[in-house]
Amino acid sequence: MRAAARRHTRRLGRRGPFLVFMGVGKVCLGASFIFTPPTAVGGLELLVHFAPLRCWAWVWIICGTVTFCCAWARFGRDGWGFVTASAPPALWAFAYSWAGLVDGYTRGLWLWAWYITSHCGVIWCASRVPPDTGSPGD
């Protein structure tokens, strides 16, 4: 059992666990908009102008699934996981900044900063983590 877990962990490498957690989190957020939709869109009016919130929920779910699956890709091929991980929060950040600057939804500017730093910034930093170099005991 331990050998299988070690082999599985080695296959994920240094960046894989991050993509697993990000993927699961994005799927959960998308599912929350489907199973318990908010009563008000609060700052996301720009997005719902183009598609209902349920469609945007599926963007989170699909991107989260791709992110999760990319966790097992080799270094260099896992890049799509970081792209798909940052796409939904970048869209949300843009929508909130638009609401803050154009629609007078001042909370949107705070949410923009939160999405850019706590989501996109963290993902972009994690994408710069180098591959495993191997330890002397391997």
PDB file of C-alpha atoms in Angstrom:
ATOM      1  CA  MET A   1       0.000   0.000   0.000  1.00  0.00           C
ATOM      2  CA  ARG A   2       2.788   2.439   0.902  1.00  0.00           C
ATOM      3  CA  ALA A   3       4.694   1.621  -2.261  1.00  0.00           C
ATOM      4  CA  ALA A   4       1.626   2.383  -4.377  1.00  0.00           C
ATOM      5  CA  ALA A   5       1.071   5.677  -2.548  1.00  0.00           C
ATOM      6  CA  ARG A   6       4.743   6.612  -2.984  1.00  0.00           C
ATOM      7  CA  ARG A   7       4.611   5.760  -6.695  1.00  0.00           C
ATOM      8  CA  HIS A   8       1.428   7.807  -7.087  1.00  0.00           C
ATOM      9  CA  THR A   9       2.961  10.756  -5.222  1.00  0.00           C
ATOM     10  CA  ARG A  10       6.109  10.573  -7.330  1.00  0.00           C
ATOM     11  CA  ARG A  11       3.977  10.609 -10.473  1.00  0.00           C
ATOM     12  CA  LEU A  12       2.371  13.870  -9.325  1.00  0.00           C
ATOM     13  CA  GLY A  13       5.751  15.520  -8.839  1.00  0.00           C
ATOM     14  CA  ARG A  14       6.093  18.892  -7.148  1.00  0.00           C
ATOM     15  CA  ARG A  15       3.375  20.704  -9.092  1.00  0.00           C
ATOM     16  CA  GLY A  16       0.771  17.967  -9.311  1.00  0.00           C
ATOM     17  CA  PRO A  17      -0.660  18.181  -5.785  1.00  0.00           C
ATOM     18  CA  PHE A  18      -1.282  21.902  -6.297  1.00  0.00           C
ATOM     19  CA  LEU A  19      -3.201  21.167  -9.509  1.00  0.00           C
ATOM     20  CA  VAL A  20      -5.210  18.431  -7.758  1.00  0.00           C
ATOM     21  CA  PHE A  21      -6.316  20.798  -4.994  1.00  0.00           C
ATOM     22  CA  MET A  22      -7.010  23.669  -7.384  1.00  0.00           C
ATOM     23  CA  GLY A  23      -9.002  21.406  -9.682  1.00  0.00           C
ATOM     24  CA  VAL A  24     -11.146  20.017  -6.883  1.00  0.00           C
ATOM     25  CA  GLY A  25     -11.718  23.516  -5.498  1.00  0.00           C
ATOM     26  CA  LYS A  26     -12.845  24.881  -8.848  1.00  0.00           C
ATOM     27  CA  VAL A  27     -15.235  21.981  -9.412  1.00  0.00           C
ATOM     28  CA  CYS A  28     -16.703  22.557  -5.948  1.00  0.00           C
ATOM     29  CA  LEU A  29     -17.157  26.287  -6.536  1.00  0.00           C
ATOM     30  CA  GLY A  30     -18.865  25.643  -9.874  1.00  0.00           C
ATOM     31  CA  ALA A  31     -21.112  23.014  -8.321  1.00  0.00           C
ATOM     32  CA  SER A  32     -22.123  25.463  -5.592  1.00  0.00           C
ATOM     33  CA  PHE A  33     -23.497  27.828  -8.235  1.00  0.00           C
ATOM     34  CA  ILE A  34     -25.545  24.987  -9.727  1.00  0.00           C
ATOM     35  CA  PHE A  35     -26.843  23.281  -6.585  1.00  0.00           C
ATOM     36  CA  THR A  36     -27.247  26.400  -4.435  1.00  0.00           C
ATOM     37  CA  PRO A  37     -27.425  29.363  -6.803  1.00  0.00           C
ATOM     38  CA  PRO A  38     -27.141  32.809  -5.239  1.00  0.00           C
ATOM     39  CA  THR A  39     -30.237  34.970  -5.165  1.00  0.00           C
ATOM     40  CA  ALA A  40     -28.292  38.016  -6.423  1.00  0.00           C
ATOM     41  CA  VAL A  41     -25.294  38.140  -8.754  1.00  0.00           C
ATOM     42  CA  GLY A  42     -23.625  41.029  -6.889  1.00  0.00           C
ATOM     43  CA  GLY A  43     -20.988  42.361  -9.255  1.00  0.00           C
ATOM     44  CA  LEU A  44     -21.208  39.619 -11.857  1.00  0.00           C
ATOM     45  CA  GLU A  45     -23.745  41.449 -14.025  1.00  0.00           C
ATOM     46  CA  LEU A  46     -21.252  41.702 -16.876  1.00  0.00           C
ATOM     47  CA  LEU A  47     -20.938  37.902 -17.009  1.00  0.00           C
ATOM     48  CA  VAL A  48     -24.657  37.190 -16.723  1.00  0.00           C
ATOM     49  CA  HIS A  49     -25.218  39.672 -19.540  1.00  0.00           C
ATOM     50  CA  PHE A  50     -23.568  37.097 -21.843  1.00  0.00           C
ATOM     51  CA  ALA A  51     -24.732  33.834 -20.235  1.00  0.00           C
ATOM     52  CA  PRO A  52     -26.675  32.696 -17.166  1.00  0.00           C
ATOM     53  CA  LEU A  53     -24.722  32.046 -13.981  1.00  0.00           C
ATOM     54  CA  ARG A  54     -25.348  28.306 -14.453  1.00  0.00           C
ATOM     55  CA  CYS A  55     -23.256  28.428 -17.660  1.00  0.00           C
ATOM     56  CA  TRP A  56     -20.451  30.218 -15.843  1.00  0.00           C
ATOM     57  CA  ALA A  57     -20.656  27.530 -13.166  1.00  0.00           C
ATOM     58  CA  TRP A  58     -19.914  24.959 -15.870  1.00  0.00           C
ATOM     59  CA  VAL A  59     -16.868  26.993 -16.908  1.00  0.00           C
ATOM     60  CA  TRP A  60     -15.535  26.530 -13.346  1.00  0.00           C
ATOM     61  CA  ILE A  61     -16.377  22.819 -13.406  1.00  0.00           C
ATOM     62  CA  ILE A  62     -14.817  22.128 -16.806  1.00  0.00           C
ATOM     63  CA  CYS A  63     -11.694  24.166 -16.036  1.00  0.00           C
ATOM     64  CA  GLY A  64     -11.413  22.458 -12.647  1.00  0.00           C
ATOM     65  CA  THR A  65     -11.661  19.039 -14.268  1.00  0.00           C
ATOM     66  CA  VAL A  66      -8.948  19.889 -16.809  1.00  0.00           C
ATOM     67  CA  THR A  67      -6.788  21.321 -14.019  1.00  0.00           C
ATOM     68  CA  PHE A  68      -7.237  18.132 -11.981  1.00  0.00           C
ATOM     69  CA  CYS A  69      -6.397  15.891 -14.936  1.00  0.00           C
ATOM     70  CA  CYS A  70      -3.270  17.901 -15.786  1.00  0.00           C
ATOM     71  CA  ALA A  71      -1.866  17.083 -12.347  1.00  0.00           C
ATOM     72  CA  TRP A  72      -0.636  13.754 -13.728  1.00  0.00           C
ATOM     73  CA  ALA A  73       0.899  15.218 -16.895  1.00  0.00           C
ATOM     74  CA  ARG A  74       4.667  15.454 -17.169  1.00  0.00           C
ATOM     75  CA  PHE A  75       6.398  18.724 -16.414  1.00  0.00           C
ATOM     76  CA  GLY A  76       6.004  20.990 -19.417  1.00  0.00           C
ATOM     77  CA  ARG A  77       2.758  19.327 -20.419  1.00  0.00           C
ATOM     78  CA  ASP A  78       1.014  20.297 -17.204  1.00  0.00           C
ATOM     79  CA  GLY A  79       0.928  23.931 -18.300  1.00  0.00           C
ATOM     80  CA  TRP A  80      -2.655  23.675 -19.494  1.00  0.00           C
ATOM     81  CA  GLY A  81      -3.603  22.891 -15.908  1.00  0.00           C
ATOM     82  CA  PHE A  82      -2.287  26.269 -14.803  1.00  0.00           C
ATOM     83  CA  VAL A  83      -3.984  28.041 -17.715  1.00  0.00           C
ATOM     84  CA  THR A  84      -7.343  26.423 -16.975  1.00  0.00           C
ATOM     85  CA  ALA A  85      -6.882  27.028 -13.244  1.00  0.00           C
ATOM     86  CA  SER A  86      -6.433  30.749 -13.777  1.00  0.00           C
ATOM     87  CA  ALA A  87      -9.087  31.321 -16.461  1.00  0.00           C
ATOM     88  CA  PRO A  88     -12.243  31.380 -14.267  1.00  0.00           C
ATOM     89  CA  PRO A  89     -10.803  33.554 -11.488  1.00  0.00           C
ATOM     90  CA  ALA A  90      -9.364  35.911 -14.103  1.00  0.00           C
ATOM     91  CA  LEU A  91     -12.841  36.218 -15.667  1.00  0.00           C
ATOM     92  CA  TRP A  92     -14.384  36.802 -12.247  1.00  0.00           C
ATOM     93  CA  ALA A  93     -11.704  39.404 -11.452  1.00  0.00           C
ATOM     94  CA  PHE A  94     -12.393  41.230 -14.699  1.00  0.00           C
ATOM     95  CA  ALA A  95     -16.151  41.196 -14.054  1.00  0.00           C
ATOM     96  CA  TYR A  96     -15.698  42.526 -10.532  1.00  0.00           C
ATOM     97  CA  SER A  97     -13.303  45.247 -11.660  1.00  0.00           C
ATOM     98  CA  TRP A  98     -15.780  46.263 -14.354  1.00  0.00           C
ATOM     99  CA  ALA A  99     -18.563  46.395 -11.774  1.00  0.00           C
ATOM    100  CA  GLY A 100     -16.369  48.464  -9.480  1.00  0.00           C
ATOM    101  CA  LEU A 101     -15.189  50.933 -12.099  1.00  0.00           C
ATOM    102  CA  VAL A 102     -18.221  51.232 -14.362  1.00  0.00           C
ATOM    103  CA  ASP A 103     -21.271  50.135 -12.374  1.00  0.00           C
ATOM    104  CA  GLY A 104     -20.393  51.689  -9.020  1.00  0.00           C
ATOM    105  CA  TYR A 105     -20.160  48.345  -7.203  1.00  0.00           C
ATOM    106  CA  THR A 106     -17.211  49.413  -5.018  1.00  0.00           C
ATOM    107  CA  ARG A 107     -16.932  45.999  -3.356  1.00  0.00           C
ATOM    108  CA  GLY A 108     -15.989  44.744  -6.814  1.00  0.00           C
ATOM    109  CA  LEU A 109     -12.607  46.460  -6.611  1.00  0.00           C
ATOM    110  CA  TRP A 110     -11.806  44.604  -3.382  1.00  0.00           C
ATOM    111  CA  LEU A 111     -12.958  41.343  -4.937  1.00  0.00           C
ATOM    112  CA  TRP A 112     -10.837  42.070  -8.014  1.00  0.00           C
ATOM    113  CA  ALA A 113      -7.763  42.452  -5.788  1.00  0.00           C
ATOM    114  CA  TRP A 114      -8.628  39.259  -3.921  1.00  0.00           C
ATOM    115  CA  TYR A 115      -9.067  37.182  -7.101  1.00  0.00           C
ATOM    116  CA  ILE A 116      -5.904  38.576  -8.714  1.00  0.00           C
ATOM    117  CA  THR A 117      -3.730  37.937  -5.657  1.00  0.00           C
ATOM    118  CA  SER A 118      -5.245  34.934  -3.868  1.00  0.00           C
ATOM    119  CA  HIS A 119      -6.224  33.037  -6.973  1.00  0.00           C
ATOM    120  CA  CYS A 120      -4.427  34.141 -10.116  1.00  0.00           C
ATOM    121  CA  GLY A 121      -1.228  35.258  -8.378  1.00  0.00           C
ATOM    122  CA  VAL A 122      -0.894  32.016  -6.441  1.00  0.00           C
ATOM    123  CA  ILE A 123      -1.549  29.951  -9.575  1.00  0.00           C
ATOM    124  CA  TRP A 124       0.980  31.935 -11.596  1.00  0.00           C
ATOM    125  CA  CYS A 125       3.596  31.556  -8.854  1.00  0.00           C
ATOM    126  CA  ALA A 126       2.973  27.818  -8.637  1.00  0.00           C
ATOM    127  CA  SER A 127       3.367  27.510 -12.398  1.00  0.00           C
ATOM    128  CA  ARG A 128       6.970  28.706 -11.967  1.00  0.00           C
ATOM    129  CA  VAL A 129       7.907  25.837  -9.621  1.00  0.00           C
ATOM    130  CA  PRO A 130      10.644  23.802 -11.317  1.00  0.00           C
ATOM    131  CA  PRO A 131      10.347  20.038 -11.861  1.00  0.00           C
ATOM    132  CA  ASP A 132      11.648  17.452  -9.433  1.00  0.00           C
ATOM    133  CA  THR A 133      15.387  17.217  -9.520  1.00  0.00           C
ATOM    134  CA  GLY A 134      15.452  13.952  -7.628  1.00  0.00           C
ATOM    135  CA  SER A 135      16.883  13.436  -4.191  1.00  0.00           C
ATOM    136  CA  PRO A 136      20.149  11.660  -3.450  1.00  0.00           C
ATOM    137  CA  GLY A 137      18.239   8.757  -1.885  1.00  0.00           C
ATOM    138  CA  ASP A 138      16.228   7.967  -5.052  1.00  0.00           C
TER     139      ASP A 138
END
